[in-house]
PDB file of C-alpha atoms and ligand atoms in Angstrom:
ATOM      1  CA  UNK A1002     -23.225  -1.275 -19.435  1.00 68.00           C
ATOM      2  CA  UNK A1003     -20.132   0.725 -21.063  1.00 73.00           C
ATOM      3  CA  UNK A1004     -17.174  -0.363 -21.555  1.00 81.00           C
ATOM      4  CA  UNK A1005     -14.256   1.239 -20.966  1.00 89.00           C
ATOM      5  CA  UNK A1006     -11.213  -0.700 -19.836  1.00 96.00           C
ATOM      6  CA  UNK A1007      -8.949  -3.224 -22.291  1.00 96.00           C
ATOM      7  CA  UNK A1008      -7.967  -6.938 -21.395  1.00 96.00           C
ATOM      8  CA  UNK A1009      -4.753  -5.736 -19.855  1.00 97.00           C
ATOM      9  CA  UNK A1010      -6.231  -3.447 -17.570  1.00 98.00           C
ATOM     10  CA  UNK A1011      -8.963  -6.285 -16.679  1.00 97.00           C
ATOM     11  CA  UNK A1012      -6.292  -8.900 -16.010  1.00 97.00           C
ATOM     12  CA  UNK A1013      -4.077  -6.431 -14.058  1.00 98.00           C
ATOM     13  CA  UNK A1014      -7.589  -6.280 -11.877  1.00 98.00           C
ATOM     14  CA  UNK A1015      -8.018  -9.654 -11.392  1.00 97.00           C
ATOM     15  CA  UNK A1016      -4.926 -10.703 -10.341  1.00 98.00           C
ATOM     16  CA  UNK A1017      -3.691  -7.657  -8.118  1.00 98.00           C
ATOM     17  CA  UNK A1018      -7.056  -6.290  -6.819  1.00 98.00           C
ATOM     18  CA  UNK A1019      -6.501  -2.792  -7.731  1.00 98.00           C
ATOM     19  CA  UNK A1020      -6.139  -0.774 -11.060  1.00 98.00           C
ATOM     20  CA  UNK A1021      -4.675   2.828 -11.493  1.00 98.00           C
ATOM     21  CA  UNK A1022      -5.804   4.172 -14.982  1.00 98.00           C
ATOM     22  CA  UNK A1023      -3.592   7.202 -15.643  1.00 98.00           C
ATOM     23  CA  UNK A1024      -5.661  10.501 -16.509  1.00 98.00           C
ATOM     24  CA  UNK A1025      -8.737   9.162 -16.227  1.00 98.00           C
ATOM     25  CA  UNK A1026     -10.390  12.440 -15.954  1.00 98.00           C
ATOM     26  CA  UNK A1027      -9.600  15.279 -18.622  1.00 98.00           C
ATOM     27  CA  UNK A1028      -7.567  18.562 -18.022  1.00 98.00           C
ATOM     28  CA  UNK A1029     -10.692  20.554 -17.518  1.00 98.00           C
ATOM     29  CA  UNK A1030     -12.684  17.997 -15.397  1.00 98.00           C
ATOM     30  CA  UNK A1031      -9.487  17.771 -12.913  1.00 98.00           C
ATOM     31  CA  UNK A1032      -9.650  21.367 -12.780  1.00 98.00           C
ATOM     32  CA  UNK A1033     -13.132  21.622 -11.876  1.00 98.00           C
ATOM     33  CA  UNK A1034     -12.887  18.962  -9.230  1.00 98.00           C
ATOM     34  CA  UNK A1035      -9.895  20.712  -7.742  1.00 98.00           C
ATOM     35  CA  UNK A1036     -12.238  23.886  -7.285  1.00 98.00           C
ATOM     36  CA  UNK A1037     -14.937  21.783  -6.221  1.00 98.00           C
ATOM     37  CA  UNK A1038     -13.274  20.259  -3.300  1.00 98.00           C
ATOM     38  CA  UNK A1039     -11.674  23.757  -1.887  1.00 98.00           C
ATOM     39  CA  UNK A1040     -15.350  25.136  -2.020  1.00 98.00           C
ATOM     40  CA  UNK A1041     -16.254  21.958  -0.289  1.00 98.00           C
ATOM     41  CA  UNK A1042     -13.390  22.121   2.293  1.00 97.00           C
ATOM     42  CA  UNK A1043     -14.862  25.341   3.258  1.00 96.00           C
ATOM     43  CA  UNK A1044     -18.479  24.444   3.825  1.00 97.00           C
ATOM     44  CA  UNK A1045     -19.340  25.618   7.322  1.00 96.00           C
ATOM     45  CA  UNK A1046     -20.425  23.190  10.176  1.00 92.00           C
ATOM     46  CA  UNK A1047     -23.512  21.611   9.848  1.00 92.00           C
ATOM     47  CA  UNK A1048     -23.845  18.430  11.088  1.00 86.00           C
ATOM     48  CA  UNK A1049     -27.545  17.913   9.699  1.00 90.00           C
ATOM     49  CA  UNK A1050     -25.847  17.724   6.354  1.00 96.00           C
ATOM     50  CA  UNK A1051     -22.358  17.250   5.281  1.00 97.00           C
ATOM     51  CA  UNK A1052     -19.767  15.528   7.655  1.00 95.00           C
ATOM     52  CA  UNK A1053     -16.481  17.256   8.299  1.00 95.00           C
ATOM     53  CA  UNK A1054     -13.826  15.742  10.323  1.00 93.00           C
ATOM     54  CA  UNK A1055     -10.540  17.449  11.197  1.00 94.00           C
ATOM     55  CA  UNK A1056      -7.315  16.412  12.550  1.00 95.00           C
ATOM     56  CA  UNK A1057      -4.443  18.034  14.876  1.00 95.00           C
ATOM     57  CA  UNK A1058      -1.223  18.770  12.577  1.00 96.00           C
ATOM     58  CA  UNK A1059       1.923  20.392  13.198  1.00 95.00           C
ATOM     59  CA  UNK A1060       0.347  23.652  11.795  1.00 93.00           C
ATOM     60  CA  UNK A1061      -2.689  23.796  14.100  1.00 96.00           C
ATOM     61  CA  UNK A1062      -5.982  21.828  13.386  1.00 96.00           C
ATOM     62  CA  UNK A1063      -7.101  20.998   9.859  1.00 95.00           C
ATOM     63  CA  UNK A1064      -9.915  19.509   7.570  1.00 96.00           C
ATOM     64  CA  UNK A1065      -8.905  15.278   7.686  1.00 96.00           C
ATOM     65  CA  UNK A1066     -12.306  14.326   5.772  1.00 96.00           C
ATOM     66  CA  UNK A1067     -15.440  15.505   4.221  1.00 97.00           C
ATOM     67  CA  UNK A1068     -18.324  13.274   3.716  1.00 97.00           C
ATOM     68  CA  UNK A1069     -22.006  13.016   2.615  1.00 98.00           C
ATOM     69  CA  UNK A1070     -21.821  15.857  -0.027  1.00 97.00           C
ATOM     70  CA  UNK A1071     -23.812  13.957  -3.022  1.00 96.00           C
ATOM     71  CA  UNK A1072     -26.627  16.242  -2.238  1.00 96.00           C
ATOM     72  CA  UNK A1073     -25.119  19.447  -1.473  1.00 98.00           C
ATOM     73  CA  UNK A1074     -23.143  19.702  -4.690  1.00 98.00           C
ATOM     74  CA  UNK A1075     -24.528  19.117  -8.413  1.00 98.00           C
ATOM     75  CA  UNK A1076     -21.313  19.227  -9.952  1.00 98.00           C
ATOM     76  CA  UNK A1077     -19.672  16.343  -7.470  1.00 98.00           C
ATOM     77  CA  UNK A1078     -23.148  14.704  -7.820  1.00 98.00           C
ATOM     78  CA  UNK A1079     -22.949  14.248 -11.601  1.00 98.00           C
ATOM     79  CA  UNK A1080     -19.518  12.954 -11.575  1.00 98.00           C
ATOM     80  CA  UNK A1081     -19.931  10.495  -9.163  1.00 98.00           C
ATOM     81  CA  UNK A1082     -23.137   9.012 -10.393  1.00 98.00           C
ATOM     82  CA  UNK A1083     -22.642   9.520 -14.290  1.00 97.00           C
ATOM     83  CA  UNK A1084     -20.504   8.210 -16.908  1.00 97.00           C
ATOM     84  CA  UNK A1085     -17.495   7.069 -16.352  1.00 97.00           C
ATOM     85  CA  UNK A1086     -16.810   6.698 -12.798  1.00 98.00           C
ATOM     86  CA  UNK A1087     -20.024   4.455 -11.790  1.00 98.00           C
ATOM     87  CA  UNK A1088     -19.184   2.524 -15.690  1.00 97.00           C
ATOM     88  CA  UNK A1089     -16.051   1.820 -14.968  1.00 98.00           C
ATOM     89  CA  UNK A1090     -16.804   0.771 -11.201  1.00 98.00           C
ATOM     90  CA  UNK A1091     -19.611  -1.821 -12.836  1.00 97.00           C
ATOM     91  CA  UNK A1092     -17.432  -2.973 -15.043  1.00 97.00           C
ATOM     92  CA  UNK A1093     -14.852  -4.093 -12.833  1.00 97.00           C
ATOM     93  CA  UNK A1094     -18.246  -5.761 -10.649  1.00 96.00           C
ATOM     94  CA  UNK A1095     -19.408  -7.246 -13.517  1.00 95.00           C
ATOM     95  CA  UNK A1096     -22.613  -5.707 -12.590  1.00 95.00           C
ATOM     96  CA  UNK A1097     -24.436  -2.168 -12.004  1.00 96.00           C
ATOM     97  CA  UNK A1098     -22.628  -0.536  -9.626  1.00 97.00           C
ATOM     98  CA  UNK A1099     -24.643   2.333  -7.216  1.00 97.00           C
ATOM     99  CA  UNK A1100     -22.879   4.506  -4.981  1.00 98.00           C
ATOM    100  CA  UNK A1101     -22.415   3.435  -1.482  1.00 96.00           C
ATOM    101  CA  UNK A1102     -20.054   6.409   0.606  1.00 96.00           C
ATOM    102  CA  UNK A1103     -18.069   9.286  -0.866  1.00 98.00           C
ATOM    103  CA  UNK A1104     -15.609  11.300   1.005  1.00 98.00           C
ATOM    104  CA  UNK A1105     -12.540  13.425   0.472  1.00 98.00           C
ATOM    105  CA  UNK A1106      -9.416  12.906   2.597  1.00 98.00           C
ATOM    106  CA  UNK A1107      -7.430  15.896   3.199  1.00 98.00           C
ATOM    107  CA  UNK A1108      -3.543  15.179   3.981  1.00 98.00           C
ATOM    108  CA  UNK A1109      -2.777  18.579   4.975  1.00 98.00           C
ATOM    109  CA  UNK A1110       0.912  18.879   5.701  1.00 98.00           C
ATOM    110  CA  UNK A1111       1.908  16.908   8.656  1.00 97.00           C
ATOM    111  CA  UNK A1112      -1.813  14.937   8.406  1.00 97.00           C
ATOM    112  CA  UNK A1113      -1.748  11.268   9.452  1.00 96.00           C
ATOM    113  CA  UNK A1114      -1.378   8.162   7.456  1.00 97.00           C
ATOM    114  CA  UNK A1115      -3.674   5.006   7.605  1.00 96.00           C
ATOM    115  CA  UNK A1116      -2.306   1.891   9.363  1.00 95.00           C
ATOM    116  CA  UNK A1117      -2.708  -1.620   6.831  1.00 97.00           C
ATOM    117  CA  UNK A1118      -6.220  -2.305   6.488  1.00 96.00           C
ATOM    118  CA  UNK A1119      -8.683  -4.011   4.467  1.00 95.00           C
ATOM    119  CA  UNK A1120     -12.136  -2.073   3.597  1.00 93.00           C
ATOM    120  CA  UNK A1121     -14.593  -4.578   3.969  1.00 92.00           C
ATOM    121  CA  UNK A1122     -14.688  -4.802   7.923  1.00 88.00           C
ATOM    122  CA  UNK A1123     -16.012  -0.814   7.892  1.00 84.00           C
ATOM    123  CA  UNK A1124     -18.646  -1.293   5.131  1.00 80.00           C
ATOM    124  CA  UNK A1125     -21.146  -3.645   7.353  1.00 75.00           C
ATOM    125  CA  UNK A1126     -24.333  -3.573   4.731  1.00 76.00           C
ATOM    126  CA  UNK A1127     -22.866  -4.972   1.368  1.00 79.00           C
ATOM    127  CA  UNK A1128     -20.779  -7.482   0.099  1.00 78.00           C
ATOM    128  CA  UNK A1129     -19.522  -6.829  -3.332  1.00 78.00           C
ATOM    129  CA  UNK A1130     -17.983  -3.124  -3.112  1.00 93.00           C
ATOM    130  CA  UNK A1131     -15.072  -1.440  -5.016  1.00 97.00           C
ATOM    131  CA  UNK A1132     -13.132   1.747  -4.420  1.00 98.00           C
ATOM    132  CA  UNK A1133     -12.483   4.378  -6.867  1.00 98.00           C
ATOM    133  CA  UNK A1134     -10.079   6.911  -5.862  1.00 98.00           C
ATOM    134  CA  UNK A1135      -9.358  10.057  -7.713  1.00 98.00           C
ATOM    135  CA  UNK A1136      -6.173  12.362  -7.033  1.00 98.00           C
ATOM    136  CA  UNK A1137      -6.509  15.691  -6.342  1.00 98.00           C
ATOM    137  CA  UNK A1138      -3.086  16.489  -5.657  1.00 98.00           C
ATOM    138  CA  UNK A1139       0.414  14.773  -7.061  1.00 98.00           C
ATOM    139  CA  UNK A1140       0.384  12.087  -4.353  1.00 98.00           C
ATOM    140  CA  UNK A1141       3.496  10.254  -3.413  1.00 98.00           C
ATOM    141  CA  UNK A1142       5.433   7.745  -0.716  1.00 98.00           C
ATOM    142  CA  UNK A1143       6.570  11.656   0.893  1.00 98.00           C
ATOM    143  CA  UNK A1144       2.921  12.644   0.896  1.00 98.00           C
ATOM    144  CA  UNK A1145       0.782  10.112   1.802  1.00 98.00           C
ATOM    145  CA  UNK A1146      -0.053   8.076  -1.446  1.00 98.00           C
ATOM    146  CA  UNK A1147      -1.468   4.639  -1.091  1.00 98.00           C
ATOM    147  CA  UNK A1148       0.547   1.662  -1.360  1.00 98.00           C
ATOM    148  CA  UNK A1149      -0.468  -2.062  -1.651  1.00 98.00           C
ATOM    149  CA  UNK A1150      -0.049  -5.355  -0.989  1.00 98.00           C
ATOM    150  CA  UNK A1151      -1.421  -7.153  -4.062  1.00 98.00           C
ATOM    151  CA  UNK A1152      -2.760 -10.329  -5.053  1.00 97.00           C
ATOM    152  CA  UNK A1153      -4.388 -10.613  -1.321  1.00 96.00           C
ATOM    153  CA  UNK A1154      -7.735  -9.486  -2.156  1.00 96.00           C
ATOM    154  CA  UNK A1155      -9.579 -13.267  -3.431  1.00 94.00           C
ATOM    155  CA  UNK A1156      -8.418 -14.584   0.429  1.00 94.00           C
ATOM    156  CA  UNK A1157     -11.242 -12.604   2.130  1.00 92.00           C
ATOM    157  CA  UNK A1158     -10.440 -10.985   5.373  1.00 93.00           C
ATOM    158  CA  UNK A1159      -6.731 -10.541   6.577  1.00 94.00           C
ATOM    159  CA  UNK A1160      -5.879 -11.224  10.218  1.00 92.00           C
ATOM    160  CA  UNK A1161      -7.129  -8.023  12.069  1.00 92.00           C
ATOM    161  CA  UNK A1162      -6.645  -6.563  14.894  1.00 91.00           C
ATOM    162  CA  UNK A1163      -8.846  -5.656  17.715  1.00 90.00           C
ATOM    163  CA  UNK A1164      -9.399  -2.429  15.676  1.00 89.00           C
ATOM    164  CA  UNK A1165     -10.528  -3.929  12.707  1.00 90.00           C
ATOM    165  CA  UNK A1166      -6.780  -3.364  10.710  1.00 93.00           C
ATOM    166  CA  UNK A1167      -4.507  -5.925   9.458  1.00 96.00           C
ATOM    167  CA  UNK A1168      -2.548  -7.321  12.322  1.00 96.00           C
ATOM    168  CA  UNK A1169       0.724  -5.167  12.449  1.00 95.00           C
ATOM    169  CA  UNK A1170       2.933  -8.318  12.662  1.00 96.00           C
ATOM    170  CA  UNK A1171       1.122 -10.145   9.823  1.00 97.00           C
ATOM    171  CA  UNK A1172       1.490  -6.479   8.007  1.00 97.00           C
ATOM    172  CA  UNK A1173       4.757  -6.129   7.969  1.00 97.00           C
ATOM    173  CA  UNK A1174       5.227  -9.805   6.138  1.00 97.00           C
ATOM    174  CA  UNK A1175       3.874  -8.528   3.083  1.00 97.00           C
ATOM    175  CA  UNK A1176       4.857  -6.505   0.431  1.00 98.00           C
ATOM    176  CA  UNK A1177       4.042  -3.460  -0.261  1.00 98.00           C
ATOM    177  CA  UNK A1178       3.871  -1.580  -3.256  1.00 98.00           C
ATOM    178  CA  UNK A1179       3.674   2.517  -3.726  1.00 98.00           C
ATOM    179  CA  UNK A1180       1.075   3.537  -5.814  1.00 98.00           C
ATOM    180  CA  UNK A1181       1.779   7.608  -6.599  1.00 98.00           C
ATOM    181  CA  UNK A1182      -0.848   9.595  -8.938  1.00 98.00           C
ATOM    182  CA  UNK A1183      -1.038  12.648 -10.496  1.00 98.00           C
ATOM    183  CA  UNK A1184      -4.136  14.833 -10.822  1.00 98.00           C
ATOM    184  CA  UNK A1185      -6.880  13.408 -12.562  1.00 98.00           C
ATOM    185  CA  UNK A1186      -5.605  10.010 -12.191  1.00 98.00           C
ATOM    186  CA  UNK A1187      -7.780   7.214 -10.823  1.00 98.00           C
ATOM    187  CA  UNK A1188      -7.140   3.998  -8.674  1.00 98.00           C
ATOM    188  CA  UNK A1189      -9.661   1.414  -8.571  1.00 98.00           C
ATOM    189  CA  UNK A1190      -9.729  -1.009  -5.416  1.00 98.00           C
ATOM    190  CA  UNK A1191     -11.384  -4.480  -4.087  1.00 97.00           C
ATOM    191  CA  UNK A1192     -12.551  -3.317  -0.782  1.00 94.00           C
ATOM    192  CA  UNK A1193     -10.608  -7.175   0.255  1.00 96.00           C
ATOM    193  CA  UNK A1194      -6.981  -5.547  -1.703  1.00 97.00           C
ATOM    194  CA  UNK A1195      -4.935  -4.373   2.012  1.00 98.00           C
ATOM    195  CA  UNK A1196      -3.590  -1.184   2.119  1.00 98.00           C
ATOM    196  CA  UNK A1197      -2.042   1.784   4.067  1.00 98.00           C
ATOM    197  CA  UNK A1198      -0.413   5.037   3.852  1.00 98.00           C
ATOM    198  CA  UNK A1199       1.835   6.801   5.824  1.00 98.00           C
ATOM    199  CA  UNK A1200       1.501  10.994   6.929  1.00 98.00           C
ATOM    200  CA  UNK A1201       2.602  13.338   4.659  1.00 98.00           C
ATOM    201  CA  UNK A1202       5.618  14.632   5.108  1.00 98.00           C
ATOM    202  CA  UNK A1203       5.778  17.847   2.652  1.00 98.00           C
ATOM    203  CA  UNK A1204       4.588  21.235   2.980  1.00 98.00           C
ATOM    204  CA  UNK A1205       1.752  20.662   0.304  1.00 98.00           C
ATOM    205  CA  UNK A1206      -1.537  19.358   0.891  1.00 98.00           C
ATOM    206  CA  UNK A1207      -2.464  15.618  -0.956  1.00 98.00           C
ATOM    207  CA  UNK A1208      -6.103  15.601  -1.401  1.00 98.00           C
ATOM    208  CA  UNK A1209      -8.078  12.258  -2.936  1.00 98.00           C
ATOM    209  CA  UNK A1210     -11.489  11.673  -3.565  1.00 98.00           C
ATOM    210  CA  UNK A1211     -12.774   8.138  -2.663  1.00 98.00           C
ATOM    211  CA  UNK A1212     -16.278   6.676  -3.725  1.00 98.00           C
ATOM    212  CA  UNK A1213     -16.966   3.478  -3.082  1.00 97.00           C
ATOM    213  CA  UNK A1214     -19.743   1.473  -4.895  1.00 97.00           C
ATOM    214  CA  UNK A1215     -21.576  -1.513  -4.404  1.00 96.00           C
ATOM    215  CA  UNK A1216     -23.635  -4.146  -6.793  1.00 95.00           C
ATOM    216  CA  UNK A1217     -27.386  -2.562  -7.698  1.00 96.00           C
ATOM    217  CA  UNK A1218     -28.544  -5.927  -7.052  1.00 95.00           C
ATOM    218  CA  UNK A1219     -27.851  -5.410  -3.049  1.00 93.00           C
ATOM    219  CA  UNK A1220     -29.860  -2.474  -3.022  1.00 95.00           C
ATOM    220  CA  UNK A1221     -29.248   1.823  -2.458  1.00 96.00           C
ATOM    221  CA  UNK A1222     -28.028   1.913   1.024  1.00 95.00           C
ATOM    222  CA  UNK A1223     -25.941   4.880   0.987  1.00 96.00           C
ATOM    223  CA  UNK A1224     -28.322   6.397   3.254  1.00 96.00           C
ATOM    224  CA  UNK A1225     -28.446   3.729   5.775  1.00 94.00           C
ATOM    225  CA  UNK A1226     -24.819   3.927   6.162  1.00 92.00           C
ATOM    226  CA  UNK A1227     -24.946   7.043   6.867  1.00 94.00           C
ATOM    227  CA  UNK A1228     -27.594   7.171   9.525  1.00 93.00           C
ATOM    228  CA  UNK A1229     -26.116   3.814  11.136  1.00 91.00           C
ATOM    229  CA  UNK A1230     -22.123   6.384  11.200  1.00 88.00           C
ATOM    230  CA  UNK A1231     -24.071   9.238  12.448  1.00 90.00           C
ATOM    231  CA  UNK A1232     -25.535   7.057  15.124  1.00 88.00           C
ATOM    232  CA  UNK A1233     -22.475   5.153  16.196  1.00 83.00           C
ATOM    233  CA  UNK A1234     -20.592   8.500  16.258  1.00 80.00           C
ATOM    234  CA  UNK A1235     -23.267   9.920  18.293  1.00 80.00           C
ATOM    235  CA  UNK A1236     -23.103   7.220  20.655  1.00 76.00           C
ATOM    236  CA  UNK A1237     -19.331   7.064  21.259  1.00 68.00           C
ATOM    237  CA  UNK A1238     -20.193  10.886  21.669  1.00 61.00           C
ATOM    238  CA  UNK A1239     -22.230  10.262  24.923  1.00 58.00           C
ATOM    239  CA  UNK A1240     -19.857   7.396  26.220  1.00 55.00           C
ATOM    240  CA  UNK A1241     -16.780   9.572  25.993  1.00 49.00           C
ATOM    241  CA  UNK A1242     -15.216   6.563  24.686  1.00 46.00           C
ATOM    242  CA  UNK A1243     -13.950   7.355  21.094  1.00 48.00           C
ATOM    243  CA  UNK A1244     -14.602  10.443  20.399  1.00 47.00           C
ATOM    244  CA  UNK A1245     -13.957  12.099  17.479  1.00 51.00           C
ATOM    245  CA  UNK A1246     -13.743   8.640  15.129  1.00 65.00           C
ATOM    246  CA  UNK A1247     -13.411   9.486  11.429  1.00 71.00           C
ATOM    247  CA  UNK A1248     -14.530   5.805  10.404  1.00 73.00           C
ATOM    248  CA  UNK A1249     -15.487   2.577  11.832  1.00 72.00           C
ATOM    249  CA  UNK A1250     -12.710   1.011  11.910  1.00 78.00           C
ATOM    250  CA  UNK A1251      -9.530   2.232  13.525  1.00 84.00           C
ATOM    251  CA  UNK A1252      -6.993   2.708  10.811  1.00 88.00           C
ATOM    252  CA  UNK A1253      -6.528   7.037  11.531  1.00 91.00           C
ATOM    253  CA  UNK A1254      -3.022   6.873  12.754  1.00 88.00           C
ATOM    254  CA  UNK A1255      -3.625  10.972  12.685  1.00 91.00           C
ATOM    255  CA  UNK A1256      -4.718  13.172  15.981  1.00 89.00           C
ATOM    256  CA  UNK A1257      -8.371  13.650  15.571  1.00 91.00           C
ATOM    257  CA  UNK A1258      -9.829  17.297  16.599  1.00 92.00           C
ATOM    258  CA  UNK A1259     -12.532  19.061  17.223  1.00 86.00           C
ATOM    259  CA  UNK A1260     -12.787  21.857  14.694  1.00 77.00           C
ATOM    260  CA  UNK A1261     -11.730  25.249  16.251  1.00 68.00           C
TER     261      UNK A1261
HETATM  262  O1  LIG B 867      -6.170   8.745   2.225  1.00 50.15           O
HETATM  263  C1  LIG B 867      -5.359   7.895   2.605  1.00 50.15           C
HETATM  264  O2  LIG B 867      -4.169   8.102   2.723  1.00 50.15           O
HETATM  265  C2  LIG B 867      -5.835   6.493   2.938  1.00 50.15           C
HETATM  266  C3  LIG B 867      -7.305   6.404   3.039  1.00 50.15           C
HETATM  267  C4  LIG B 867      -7.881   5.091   3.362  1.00 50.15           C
HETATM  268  O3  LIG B 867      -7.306   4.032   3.147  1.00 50.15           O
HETATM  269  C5  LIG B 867      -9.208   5.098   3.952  1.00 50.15           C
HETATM  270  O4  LIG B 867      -9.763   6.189   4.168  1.00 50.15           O
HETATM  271  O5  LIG B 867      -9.728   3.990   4.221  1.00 50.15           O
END
């Protein structure tokens, strides 16, 4: 296994349950992932492959989230299951790390924020999993970034909500901490650390990447976490219940659309 990060960085994981390293990926490689995820934004329906979702903003209906594009796109491939990324992921496990889900959240101008939640409850298969999100965009408190509540993440699940959040009440005890990037920048995250972000208020878009891993030793089930999404989106489909979900749990405080 590589390794990559120093003691302080390591300790500053432990005890908060999250980790931004500043310019994680070089000048060029933040360049090419910027192009990468417009060409990816524009992928055409197909819901055999990739998974668009898309959101109602002031300006008309938007892209919210792309997922499932490992396969589709060599470039995003490479990065995500290569180097650096997947090293750095293990080394925070203390294990391998394989990649579990990848997706890229949108935050087009006026796009919705994410209500205080915890990770775990929407990734059902595995039990040791971190985050690693990558900014796209500048993101900030007036654009959506992430904030946290830190040193939460060893007490296992929060209280939730009947959607699967952190109970608003119990929420708003805690404090919360902003955590803006620039491009390039990466924040690691214990899928226990809570979180939330609110809509973005600017006129510029804030896209992140987010791949989340999980410990080799609990197997490759990317794929069966996709089929099991695809099939519990198909079925609230046919119920009319929720329709148009973008995750399992409920933390989309956007509009969800159908794409027009
Ligand atoms: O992109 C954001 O603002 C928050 C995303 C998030 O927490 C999630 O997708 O679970």
């Amino acid at each position: 296994m590589n390794t990559i990060l120093n003691a302080s960085q390591l300790d500053r994981w432990y005890q908060t349950g999250y980790l931004k390293i500043p310019g994680f990926l070089s000048a060029s490689e933040t360049e090419n992932l910027r192009e990468w995820v417009e060409e990816i934004s524009d992928w055409p329906a197909d819901p055999e492959k990739w998974m668009h979702h898309f959101e109602q903003t002031p300006s008309g209906v938007r892209p919210a989230r792309t997922e499932y594009i490992l396969a589709y796109h060599p470039g995003i491939r490479q990065l995500l299951t290569l180097g650096k990324i997947p090293d750095c992921a293990s080394e925070l496990m203390g294990e391998a790390a394989i990649l579990y889900k990848e997706k890229i959240n949108y935050k087009y101008p006026g796009g919705g924020g994410y209500a205080a939640h915890q990770d775990a409850p929407a990734y059902e298969f595995i039990r040791n999993h971190i985050t690693c999100s990558i900014a796209v965009d500048p993101a900030t408190p007036e654009n959506g970034c992430l904030f946290f509540a830190p040193e939460l993440h060893q007490q296992g699940l929060l209280h939730l909500d009947k959607n699967g959040c952190i109970d608003t009440e119990y929420a708003e005890t805690l404090d919360w901490e902003p955590v803006p990037m620039q491009p390039g920048d990466a924040l690691f995250f214990s899928s226990y650390a809570p979180h939330k972000s609110p809509p973005n208020e600017t006129q510029q878009p804030r896209r992140t990447l987010y791949l989340t891993y999980n410990a080799r030793s609990e197997g490759d089930l990317r794929e069966e976490y996709y089929a099991d999404k695809r099939r519990s989106f198909a079925e609230a489909d046919t119920t009319g219940g929720e329709k148009l979900k973008i995750s399992k749990i409920g933390h989309f405080d956007g509009k969800p659309a159908q794409q027009i």
